[in-house]
Tab-separated table of C-alpha atoms (C1' of nucleotides) in Angstrom:
chain	number	residue	atom	x	y	z
A	1	UNK	CA	-59.511	29.974	13.082
A	2	UNK	CA	-59.453	26.413	11.858
A	3	UNK	CA	-56.571	23.976	12.004
A	4	UNK	CA	-55.310	24.721	8.489
A	5	UNK	CA	-55.269	28.419	9.263
A	6	UNK	CA	-53.562	27.936	12.601
A	7	UNK	CA	-50.928	25.911	10.822
A	8	UNK	CA	-50.455	28.562	8.146
A	9	UNK	CA	-50.298	31.425	10.646
A	10	UNK	CA	-47.876	29.689	12.964
A	11	UNK	CA	-45.785	28.151	10.217
A	12	UNK	CA	-45.979	24.766	11.916
A	13	UNK	CA	-47.165	21.560	10.209
A	14	UNK	CA	-50.611	20.341	11.179
A	15	UNK	CA	-49.106	17.101	12.467
A	16	UNK	CA	-46.886	19.042	14.840
A	17	UNK	CA	-49.755	21.117	16.186
A	18	UNK	CA	-51.716	17.940	16.736
A	19	UNK	CA	-48.720	16.566	18.581
A	20	UNK	CA	-48.609	19.608	20.895
A	21	UNK	CA	-52.347	19.229	21.426
A	22	UNK	CA	-51.904	15.577	22.389
A	23	UNK	CA	-48.988	16.383	24.658
A	24	UNK	CA	-51.003	19.011	26.470
A	25	UNK	CA	-48.787	21.938	25.487
A	26	UNK	CA	-51.553	23.583	23.493
A	27	UNK	CA	-55.099	23.693	24.901
A	28	UNK	CA	-57.902	22.164	22.853
A	29	UNK	CA	-59.849	24.443	20.519
A	30	UNK	CA	-63.540	25.138	20.904
A	31	UNK	CA	-65.389	22.128	19.543
A	32	UNK	CA	-68.053	22.960	16.989
A	33	UNK	CA	-68.860	19.342	16.135
A	34	UNK	CA	-67.456	15.862	16.507
A	35	UNK	CA	-64.725	16.479	13.962
A	36	UNK	CA	-64.362	20.220	14.005
A	37	UNK	CA	-62.922	22.825	16.335
A	38	UNK	CA	-61.878	26.451	16.125
A	39	UNK	CA	-58.817	28.126	17.560
A	40	UNK	CA	-58.230	31.701	18.611
A	41	UNK	CA	-55.378	34.164	18.875
A	42	UNK	CA	-54.534	32.697	22.240
A	43	UNK	CA	-53.648	29.455	20.503
A	44	UNK	CA	-51.413	31.260	18.069
A	45	UNK	CA	-49.651	33.100	20.865
A	46	UNK	CA	-49.291	29.894	22.787
A	47	UNK	CA	-47.734	28.189	19.795
A	48	UNK	CA	-45.168	30.974	19.604
A	49	UNK	CA	-44.329	30.487	23.265
A	50	UNK	CA	-44.022	26.732	22.750
A	51	UNK	CA	-41.652	27.224	19.850
A	52	UNK	CA	-39.629	29.766	21.817
A	53	UNK	CA	-39.267	27.332	24.719
A	54	UNK	CA	-38.335	24.422	22.516
A	55	UNK	CA	-35.921	26.518	20.470
A	56	UNK	CA	-34.364	27.634	23.757
A	57	UNK	CA	-33.594	23.989	24.475
A	58	UNK	CA	-36.441	23.222	26.866
A	59	UNK	CA	-37.747	19.676	26.433
A	60	UNK	CA	-41.407	18.989	25.720
A	61	UNK	CA	-41.856	17.594	29.227
A	62	UNK	CA	-40.336	20.686	30.848
A	63	UNK	CA	-42.181	23.014	28.493
A	64	UNK	CA	-45.401	21.419	29.684
A	65	UNK	CA	-44.479	22.291	33.264
A	66	UNK	CA	-43.507	25.837	32.335
A	67	UNK	CA	-46.804	26.342	30.518
A	68	UNK	CA	-48.743	24.833	33.411
A	69	UNK	CA	-47.124	27.396	35.685
A	70	UNK	CA	-48.067	30.085	33.206
A	71	UNK	CA	-51.687	28.874	33.232
A	72	UNK	CA	-52.157	28.306	36.932
A	73	UNK	CA	-49.694	30.533	38.698
A	74	UNK	CA	-49.353	30.518	42.488
A	75	UNK	CA	-50.171	33.927	43.976
A	76	UNK	CA	-46.893	34.439	45.837
A	77	UNK	CA	-44.104	35.681	43.595
A	78	UNK	CA	-41.489	33.556	45.353
A	79	UNK	CA	-43.551	30.419	44.770
A	80	UNK	CA	-44.058	31.377	41.135
A	81	UNK	CA	-40.352	31.818	40.631
A	82	UNK	CA	-39.625	28.558	42.394
A	83	UNK	CA	-42.025	26.720	40.111
A	84	UNK	CA	-40.530	28.301	37.033
A	85	UNK	CA	-37.064	27.366	38.240
A	86	UNK	CA	-38.092	23.805	39.016
A	87	UNK	CA	-39.600	23.494	35.559
A	88	UNK	CA	-36.514	24.704	33.725
A	89	UNK	CA	-33.630	23.597	35.913
A	90	UNK	CA	-31.985	20.255	35.297
A	91	UNK	CA	-33.028	17.967	38.129
A	92	UNK	CA	-29.858	16.249	39.284
A	93	UNK	CA	-30.328	12.604	40.168
A	94	UNK	CA	-27.623	12.146	42.803
A	95	UNK	CA	-28.029	14.429	45.749
A	96	UNK	CA	-25.416	16.603	47.255
A	97	UNK	CA	-24.106	16.094	50.822
A	98	UNK	CA	-25.386	18.703	53.208
A	99	UNK	CA	-21.902	19.695	54.269
A	100	UNK	CA	-21.070	20.686	50.720
A	101	UNK	CA	-24.152	22.891	50.560
A	102	UNK	CA	-23.341	24.497	53.880
A	103	UNK	CA	-19.818	25.300	52.722
A	104	UNK	CA	-21.211	26.828	49.594
A	105	UNK	CA	-23.771	28.908	51.497
A	106	UNK	CA	-20.978	30.289	53.629
A	107	UNK	CA	-18.817	30.993	50.606
A	108	UNK	CA	-21.637	32.965	49.022
A	109	UNK	CA	-22.519	34.700	52.272
A	110	UNK	CA	-25.994	33.231	52.599
A	111	UNK	CA	-27.689	32.825	55.937
A	112	UNK	CA	-31.194	31.583	55.368
A	113	UNK	CA	-30.640	29.112	52.525
A	114	UNK	CA	-32.373	26.281	54.317
A	115	UNK	CA	-35.882	26.848	53.094
A	116	UNK	CA	-35.177	25.976	49.476
A	117	UNK	CA	-31.897	24.139	49.043
A	118	UNK	CA	-32.562	22.717	45.551
A	119	UNK	CA	-31.080	25.636	43.643
A	120	UNK	CA	-28.052	25.709	45.886
A	121	UNK	CA	-27.602	21.981	45.368
A	122	UNK	CA	-27.540	22.647	41.661
A	123	UNK	CA	-24.713	25.142	42.129
A	124	UNK	CA	-22.865	22.562	44.189
A	125	UNK	CA	-23.335	19.969	41.458
A	126	UNK	CA	-22.059	22.340	38.780
A	127	UNK	CA	-18.985	23.041	40.893
A	128	UNK	CA	-18.405	19.366	41.486
A	129	UNK	CA	-18.566	18.677	37.761
A	130	UNK	CA	-15.956	21.384	37.270
A	131	UNK	CA	-13.740	19.889	39.965
A	132	UNK	CA	-14.053	16.375	38.607
A	133	UNK	CA	-12.957	17.582	35.199
A	134	UNK	CA	-9.834	18.921	36.852
A	135	UNK	CA	-10.804	22.549	36.353
A	136	UNK	CA	-9.673	24.884	39.110
A	137	UNK	CA	-12.022	27.845	39.247
A	138	UNK	CA	-10.087	30.834	40.615
A	139	UNK	CA	-11.841	32.156	43.735
A	140	UNK	CA	-11.706	35.659	42.330
A	141	UNK	CA	-13.672	34.520	39.283
A	142	UNK	CA	-16.209	32.717	41.444
A	143	UNK	CA	-16.708	35.905	43.457
A	144	UNK	CA	-17.265	37.861	40.265
A	145	UNK	CA	-19.791	35.290	39.076
A	146	UNK	CA	-21.756	35.613	42.259
A	147	UNK	CA	-21.758	39.393	42.515
A	148	UNK	CA	-22.632	39.706	38.828
A	149	UNK	CA	-25.495	37.294	39.163
A	150	UNK	CA	-26.777	39.201	42.167
A	151	UNK	CA	-26.704	42.373	40.082
A	152	UNK	CA	-28.567	40.647	37.300
A	153	UNK	CA	-31.149	39.156	39.630
A	154	UNK	CA	-31.690	42.503	41.350
A	155	UNK	CA	-32.315	44.205	38.014
A	156	UNK	CA	-34.649	41.448	36.858
A	157	UNK	CA	-36.689	41.239	40.017
A	158	UNK	CA	-36.922	45.029	40.250
A	159	UNK	CA	-38.572	45.068	36.827
A	160	UNK	CA	-41.307	42.574	37.639
A	161	UNK	CA	-44.459	44.466	36.656
A	162	UNK	CA	-46.732	44.846	39.668
A	163	UNK	CA	-49.855	46.225	38.027
A	164	UNK	CA	-50.914	43.303	35.844
A	165	UNK	CA	-50.585	39.847	37.422
A	166	UNK	CA	-50.710	38.175	34.004
A	167	UNK	CA	-47.826	40.273	32.818
A	168	UNK	CA	-45.870	39.503	35.990
A	169	UNK	CA	-46.356	35.763	35.510
A	170	UNK	CA	-45.288	35.966	31.893
A	171	UNK	CA	-42.260	38.025	32.806
A	172	UNK	CA	-41.115	35.671	35.531
A	173	UNK	CA	-41.796	32.383	33.771
A	174	UNK	CA	-40.531	33.279	30.319
A	175	UNK	CA	-37.692	35.312	31.789
A	176	UNK	CA	-36.537	32.218	33.591
A	177	UNK	CA	-36.611	29.935	30.584
A	178	UNK	CA	-35.795	32.159	27.640
A	179	UNK	CA	-33.161	34.528	28.966
A	180	UNK	CA	-30.608	31.796	29.601
A	181	UNK	CA	-29.423	31.480	25.987
A	182	UNK	CA	-29.201	35.271	25.780
A	183	UNK	CA	-26.976	35.497	28.844
A	184	UNK	CA	-24.670	32.755	27.603
A	185	UNK	CA	-24.438	34.358	24.180
A	186	UNK	CA	-23.618	37.737	25.741
A	187	UNK	CA	-20.936	36.094	27.845
A	188	UNK	CA	-19.301	34.692	24.736
A	189	UNK	CA	-19.282	38.062	23.004
A	190	UNK	CA	-17.853	39.690	26.128
A	191	UNK	CA	-15.178	37.021	26.384
A	192	UNK	CA	-14.039	37.563	22.821
A	193	UNK	CA	-13.911	41.278	23.478
A	194	UNK	CA	-11.907	40.871	26.676
A	195	UNK	CA	-9.564	38.466	24.936
A	196	UNK	CA	-8.585	40.797	22.117
A	197	UNK	CA	-8.054	43.458	24.759
A	198	UNK	CA	-5.732	41.335	26.866
A	199	UNK	CA	-4.097	39.428	24.004
A	200	UNK	CA	-3.983	41.821	21.046
A	201	UNK	CA	-3.736	39.916	17.734
A	202	UNK	CA	-0.376	39.879	15.998
A	203	UNK	CA	-0.121	42.456	13.198
B	1	UNK	CA	-3.994	-0.109	33.079
B	2	UNK	CA	-6.190	-2.559	31.241
B	3	UNK	CA	-9.752	-2.026	30.108
B	4	UNK	CA	-11.325	-3.639	33.179
B	5	UNK	CA	-9.265	-1.424	35.439
B	6	UNK	CA	-10.021	1.696	33.461
B	7	UNK	CA	-13.671	0.853	33.782
B	8	UNK	CA	-13.402	0.270	37.536
B	9	UNK	CA	-11.412	3.458	38.129
B	10	UNK	CA	-13.677	5.648	36.061
B	11	UNK	CA	-16.898	4.024	37.199
B	12	UNK	CA	-18.034	3.685	33.596
B	13	UNK	CA	-19.145	0.424	31.965
B	14	UNK	CA	-16.708	-1.150	29.534
B	15	UNK	CA	-19.278	-0.855	26.776
B	16	UNK	CA	-19.485	2.894	27.326
B	17	UNK	CA	-15.715	3.324	27.239
B	18	UNK	CA	-15.597	1.336	24.029
B	19	UNK	CA	-18.275	3.640	22.672
B	20	UNK	CA	-16.201	6.736	23.493
B	21	UNK	CA	-13.219	5.056	21.886
B	22	UNK	CA	-15.220	4.391	18.740
B	23	UNK	CA	-16.599	7.919	18.696
B	24	UNK	CA	-13.119	9.378	18.955
B	25	UNK	CA	-13.659	11.065	22.313
B	26	UNK	CA	-11.070	8.886	23.998
B	27	UNK	CA	-7.765	8.152	22.252
B	28	UNK	CA	-6.780	4.541	21.656
B	29	UNK	CA	-4.648	2.826	24.263
B	30	UNK	CA	-1.189	1.487	23.544
B	31	UNK	CA	-1.571	-1.792	21.709
B	32	UNK	CA	0.363	-4.690	23.206
B	33	UNK	CA	-1.016	-7.303	20.855
B	34	UNK	CA	-3.821	-7.843	18.427
B	35	UNK	CA	-6.450	-8.080	21.134
B	36	UNK	CA	-4.854	-6.203	23.994
B	37	UNK	CA	-4.089	-2.598	24.861
B	38	UNK	CA	-3.107	-0.633	27.935
B	39	UNK	CA	-4.353	2.733	29.082
B	40	UNK	CA	-2.729	5.363	31.237
B	41	UNK	CA	-3.687	8.118	33.647
B	42	UNK	CA	-4.264	10.404	30.704
B	43	UNK	CA	-7.117	8.146	29.624
B	44	UNK	CA	-8.633	8.278	33.084
B	45	UNK	CA	-8.404	12.071	33.178
B	46	UNK	CA	-9.838	12.263	29.693
B	47	UNK	CA	-12.769	10.115	30.728
B	48	UNK	CA	-13.478	12.502	33.588
B	49	UNK	CA	-13.473	15.424	31.193
B	50	UNK	CA	-15.790	13.562	28.823
B	51	UNK	CA	-18.227	12.829	31.621
B	52	UNK	CA	-18.065	16.435	32.808
B	53	UNK	CA	-18.839	17.711	29.327
B	54	UNK	CA	-21.680	15.286	28.798
B	55	UNK	CA	-23.097	15.939	32.265
B	56	UNK	CA	-22.947	19.633	31.476
B	57	UNK	CA	-25.270	18.993	28.551
B	58	UNK	CA	-22.727	18.973	25.745
B	59	UNK	CA	-23.593	16.429	23.057
B	60	UNK	CA	-21.143	13.742	22.012
B	61	UNK	CA	-20.617	15.486	18.681
B	62	UNK	CA	-19.831	18.820	20.353
B	63	UNK	CA	-17.724	17.149	23.023
B	64	UNK	CA	-15.614	15.668	20.241
B	65	UNK	CA	-14.992	19.174	18.905
B	66	UNK	CA	-14.177	20.535	22.356
B	67	UNK	CA	-11.703	17.725	22.964
B	68	UNK	CA	-10.158	18.218	19.534
B	69	UNK	CA	-9.549	21.852	20.458
B	70	UNK	CA	-8.022	20.700	23.713
B	71	UNK	CA	-5.706	18.323	21.834
B	72	UNK	CA	-4.660	20.593	19.013
B	73	UNK	CA	-5.053	24.129	20.216
B	74	UNK	CA	-4.325	27.095	17.958
B	75	UNK	CA	-1.532	29.256	19.348
B	76	UNK	CA	-3.436	32.535	19.480
B	77	UNK	CA	-5.657	32.848	22.526
B	78	UNK	CA	-8.404	34.584	20.567
B	79	UNK	CA	-8.513	31.730	18.067
B	80	UNK	CA	-8.549	29.191	20.870
B	81	UNK	CA	-11.493	30.905	22.503
B	82	UNK	CA	-13.285	31.182	19.185
B	83	UNK	CA	-12.876	27.451	18.597
B	84	UNK	CA	-14.108	26.615	22.070
B	85	UNK	CA	-17.095	28.893	21.538
B	86	UNK	CA	-17.872	27.375	18.161
B	87	UNK	CA	-17.726	23.922	19.709
B	88	UNK	CA	-20.226	24.581	22.485
B	89	UNK	CA	-22.465	27.276	21.064
B	90	UNK	CA	-25.723	26.239	19.447
B	91	UNK	CA	-25.260	26.763	15.733
B	92	UNK	CA	-28.381	28.545	14.551
B	93	UNK	CA	-29.654	27.350	11.206
B	94	UNK	CA	-31.395	30.485	9.958
B	95	UNK	CA	-29.127	33.446	9.697
B	96	UNK	CA	-29.742	36.860	11.088
B	97	UNK	CA	-30.135	39.938	8.855
B	98	UNK	CA	-27.096	42.193	8.980
B	99	UNK	CA	-29.172	45.191	9.981
B	100	UNK	CA	-30.262	43.411	13.135
B	101	UNK	CA	-26.659	42.669	14.053
B	102	UNK	CA	-25.636	46.250	13.396
B	103	UNK	CA	-28.404	47.536	15.653
B	104	UNK	CA	-27.305	45.171	18.338
B	105	UNK	CA	-23.657	46.162	18.042
B	106	UNK	CA	-24.660	49.778	18.470
B	107	UNK	CA	-26.862	48.956	21.433
B	108	UNK	CA	-23.967	47.195	23.131
B	109	UNK	CA	-21.511	49.905	22.192
B	110	UNK	CA	-19.329	47.737	19.953
B	111	UNK	CA	-17.267	49.199	17.146
B	112	UNK	CA	-15.187	46.415	15.664
B	113	UNK	CA	-17.684	43.521	15.721
B	114	UNK	CA	-17.229	42.747	12.068
B	115	UNK	CA	-14.360	40.309	12.276
B	116	UNK	CA	-16.329	37.576	14.031
B	117	UNK	CA	-20.072	38.152	13.844
B	118	UNK	CA	-21.191	34.598	14.754
B	119	UNK	CA	-21.420	35.191	18.509
B	120	UNK	CA	-23.264	38.432	17.972
B	121	UNK	CA	-25.682	36.674	15.647
B	122	UNK	CA	-26.356	34.242	18.450
B	123	UNK	CA	-27.280	37.101	20.745
B	124	UNK	CA	-29.579	38.450	18.067
B	125	UNK	CA	-31.233	35.062	17.692
B	126	UNK	CA	-31.790	34.768	21.432
B	127	UNK	CA	-33.377	38.197	21.457
B	128	UNK	CA	-35.574	37.333	18.522
B	129	UNK	CA	-36.777	34.185	20.270
B	130	UNK	CA	-37.648	36.341	23.257
B	131	UNK	CA	-39.520	38.821	21.089
B	132	UNK	CA	-41.410	36.116	19.244
B	133	UNK	CA	-42.596	34.669	22.523
B	134	UNK	CA	-44.047	38.078	23.327
B	135	UNK	CA	-41.505	38.788	26.047
B	136	UNK	CA	-40.518	42.434	26.367
B	137	UNK	CA	-37.050	42.633	27.872
B	138	UNK	CA	-36.752	45.937	29.753
B	139	UNK	CA	-33.804	47.912	28.352
B	140	UNK	CA	-32.513	48.492	31.859
B	141	UNK	CA	-32.282	44.737	32.374
B	142	UNK	CA	-30.547	44.251	29.045
B	143	UNK	CA	-28.003	46.875	30.031
B	144	UNK	CA	-27.384	45.069	33.293
B	145	UNK	CA	-26.936	41.778	31.448
B	146	UNK	CA	-24.330	43.290	29.229
B	147	UNK	CA	-22.332	45.113	31.889
B	148	UNK	CA	-22.439	42.058	34.139
B	149	UNK	CA	-21.230	39.796	31.381
B	150	UNK	CA	-18.402	42.189	30.600
B	151	UNK	CA	-17.382	42.078	34.250
B	152	UNK	CA	-17.491	38.310	34.208
B	153	UNK	CA	-15.520	38.065	30.996
B	154	UNK	CA	-12.911	40.517	32.270
B	155	UNK	CA	-12.413	38.464	35.429
B	156	UNK	CA	-12.214	35.220	33.466
B	157	UNK	CA	-9.796	36.420	30.830
B	158	UNK	CA	-7.625	38.123	33.440
B	159	UNK	CA	-7.156	34.760	35.146
B	160	UNK	CA	-5.971	32.874	32.064
B	161	UNK	CA	-2.697	31.351	33.206
B	162	UNK	CA	0.153	32.594	31.045
B	163	UNK	CA	2.975	30.363	32.247
B	164	UNK	CA	1.781	26.949	31.153
B	165	UNK	CA	0.171	26.793	27.702
B	166	UNK	CA	-1.490	23.456	28.521
B	167	UNK	CA	-3.112	24.949	31.587
B	168	UNK	CA	-4.263	27.967	29.587
B	169	UNK	CA	-5.901	25.756	26.978
B	170	UNK	CA	-7.613	23.697	29.636
B	171	UNK	CA	-8.811	26.829	31.410
B	172	UNK	CA	-10.250	28.405	28.290
B	173	UNK	CA	-11.820	25.331	26.751
B	174	UNK	CA	-13.296	23.810	29.890
B	175	UNK	CA	-14.219	27.218	31.244
B	176	UNK	CA	-16.258	27.818	28.132
B	177	UNK	CA	-18.161	24.567	28.280
B	178	UNK	CA	-18.450	23.743	31.963
B	179	UNK	CA	-19.057	27.106	33.590
B	180	UNK	CA	-22.361	27.709	31.853
B	181	UNK	CA	-24.447	25.494	34.153
B	182	UNK	CA	-22.770	27.101	37.146
B	183	UNK	CA	-23.661	30.593	36.011
B	184	UNK	CA	-27.266	29.675	35.363
B	185	UNK	CA	-27.548	27.946	38.718
B	186	UNK	CA	-26.079	30.985	40.469
B	187	UNK	CA	-28.552	33.199	38.675
B	188	UNK	CA	-31.426	31.119	39.987
B	189	UNK	CA	-30.171	31.317	43.565
B	190	UNK	CA	-29.696	35.064	43.220
B	191	UNK	CA	-33.181	35.467	41.785
B	192	UNK	CA	-34.764	33.638	44.693
B	193	UNK	CA	-32.801	35.819	47.077
B	194	UNK	CA	-33.804	39.027	45.324
B	195	UNK	CA	-37.414	37.902	45.248
B	196	UNK	CA	-37.764	37.317	48.969
B	197	UNK	CA	-36.124	40.694	49.456
B	198	UNK	CA	-38.556	42.525	47.219
B	199	UNK	CA	-41.630	40.427	48.003
B	200	UNK	CA	-41.277	39.326	51.614
B	201	UNK	CA	-43.317	36.162	52.290
B	202	UNK	CA	-46.572	36.548	54.194
B	203	UNK	CA	-46.220	35.745	57.914
C	1	DT	C1'	-74.482	15.066	-3.280
C	2	DT	C1'	-69.785	15.248	-3.500
C	3	DC	C1'	-65.456	16.241	-1.976
C	4	DA	C1'	-62.144	18.583	0.987
C	5	DT	C1'	-61.235	19.174	6.008
C	6	DT	C1'	-60.619	17.595	10.470
C	7	DG	C1'	-60.278	15.135	15.241
C	8	DG	C1'	-58.576	11.182	17.091
C	9	DC	C1'	-55.936	7.314	16.704
C	10	DT	C1'	-51.960	4.422	15.619
C	11	DA	C1'	-47.738	3.696	13.797
C	12	DG	C1'	-43.411	5.051	11.842
C	13	DT	C1'	-38.977	7.881	11.613
C	14	DA	C1'	-34.564	10.120	12.598
C	15	DG	C1'	-31.312	11.186	15.901
C	16	DT	C1'	-28.807	10.460	20.314
C	17	DA	C1'	-26.405	7.925	23.803
C	18	DC	C1'	-25.590	4.181	25.051
C	19	DT	C1'	-25.816	-1.326	25.846
C	20	DA	C1'	-25.316	-6.105	24.618
C	21	DT	C1'	-23.559	-9.856	22.181
C	22	DC	C1'	-20.355	-12.322	19.386
C	23	DT	C1'	-15.839	-13.804	17.642
C	24	DA	C1'	-11.304	-14.752	17.581
C	25	DA	C1'	-7.059	-13.765	19.455
C	26	DT	C1'	-4.368	-13.603	23.312
C	27	DC	C1'	-2.975	-13.679	28.272
C	28	DT	C1'	-2.590	-16.060	32.757
C	29	DA	C1'	-2.679	-19.683	36.208
C	30	DG	C1'	-1.998	-24.109	37.285
D	1	DC	C1'	0.721	-26.731	27.818
D	2	DT	C1'	-3.919	-26.296	28.395
D	3	DA	C1'	-8.315	-24.304	30.372
D	4	DG	C1'	-10.513	-20.357	31.561
D	5	DA	C1'	-10.538	-15.367	31.636
D	6	DT	C1'	-9.840	-11.015	29.090
D	7	DT	C1'	-10.124	-8.101	25.356
D	8	DA	C1'	-10.396	-5.496	20.541
D	9	DG	C1'	-13.333	-4.858	17.085
D	10	DA	C1'	-17.594	-5.311	14.910
D	11	DT	C1'	-22.566	-5.507	14.647
D	12	DA	C1'	-26.942	-5.117	16.324
D	13	DG	C1'	-30.283	-3.738	19.623
D	14	DT	C1'	-32.474	-0.470	23.174
D	15	DA	C1'	-34.768	3.524	25.294
D	16	DC	C1'	-35.988	7.976	24.681
D	17	DT	C1'	-37.270	12.305	22.303
D	18	DA	C1'	-39.538	15.125	18.978
D	19	DC	C1'	-41.772	14.873	15.598
D	20	DT	C1'	-44.220	12.957	11.028
D	21	DA	C1'	-47.400	10.348	8.361
D	22	DG	C1'	-51.436	7.735	7.409
D	23	DC	C1'	-56.026	6.236	8.123
D	24	DC	C1'	-60.996	6.628	9.206
D	25	DA	C1'	-65.332	8.273	10.101
D	26	DA	C1'	-67.808	12.485	10.766
D	27	DT	C1'	-68.645	16.715	9.224
D	28	DG	C1'	-68.888	21.184	6.410
D	29	DA	C1'	-69.196	23.816	2.251
D	30	DA	C1'	-70.293	24.035	-2.833
DNA sequence: TTCATTGGCTAGTAGTACTATCTAATCTAG
DNA sequence: CTAGATTAGATAGTACTACTAGCCAATGAA
């Protein structure tokens, strides 16, 4: 496939594809001469992944990290997940006091949180933001959040395909980045449903 | 409170506060003369909410809508929630074919989805993005997403305070916008936990 | 041979969230 | 009552992001 074709197939302007090439999101094609290269199906698939990431709100810089993880995955699943998380998660600038993290770990019933506190720190930051806005999160709701997320995580991790490592990497990395908008959208639908149940509309 | 004080108390530069004033995120202070105005605690609290929204990833334009909902809430809870959702949700440009939405509604077991299809369309878009990236979401996982989100929504809606309308508005509007990062962060912690359970690290 | 295509380069654009400066009016302290 | 500080309001500038557009020389296909 040549550039014009790749552009037509993917629906993206040539200039944009060149941009992704420059930014290292899309690997170079196979050079056939000084001013010519060909691209394969892998490039087309990659472009679709790039668009999916960017449409999902991932920045170009983070998308590059996600794709790097996809290309050179660590062999331990936990490390793979951690890399995917680090690539997608917002990296908070100010750090969270240890005491706050310890409190949180206790609240969630975690013992061995010490080996990777970044994700927990992110939870703490989100809760601080809530507090600073003057929003009191009912403890009951917080408990539901946590148990629901444990359910979700259990289901997700249980479905990691074990046969094909490539498939597993894809599942973990894309599942991390692309499922977030889906979950939030489902929450909104569920909230509207629960609302009309609790507060039936006037006739 | 004068501008300098408001700036000191909130920790925000004067220029930034003036920007929020211009953008209509922060209401004007009480004018005492042609070049002087005073601000109250309400302004300080509002600034905290603005920062929380913006830190949570809400754009200035969307924050303005959220705050407008906070200031002039509709009296029906369902309408309030819908406005809050519309303010924070990504508004997809391309629309989703009706057939796709109908399929989805059936899959989720919804009957009366017709009166407000926007949120459902958002779910459909998220799923399409997933599909286009070549990510096959296991049906079992999708089911878990949905049941978990219904649990979450039930807990959230059940805790809407009924006594004080102001508190209810605050709870719904801020809960919509500010809880999202918390949920995603909790999911990441839960995923790491589930992973070390299913794939114990090598010794 | 002739003309369209392309890689590689550089520069420009639109949008977002501030940030800085200026002016003239006012307020405050001495 | 005056000198210096403060401030509203306006305008312009900045840094960053995600493209977008143009050019040029080398190539490839007719």
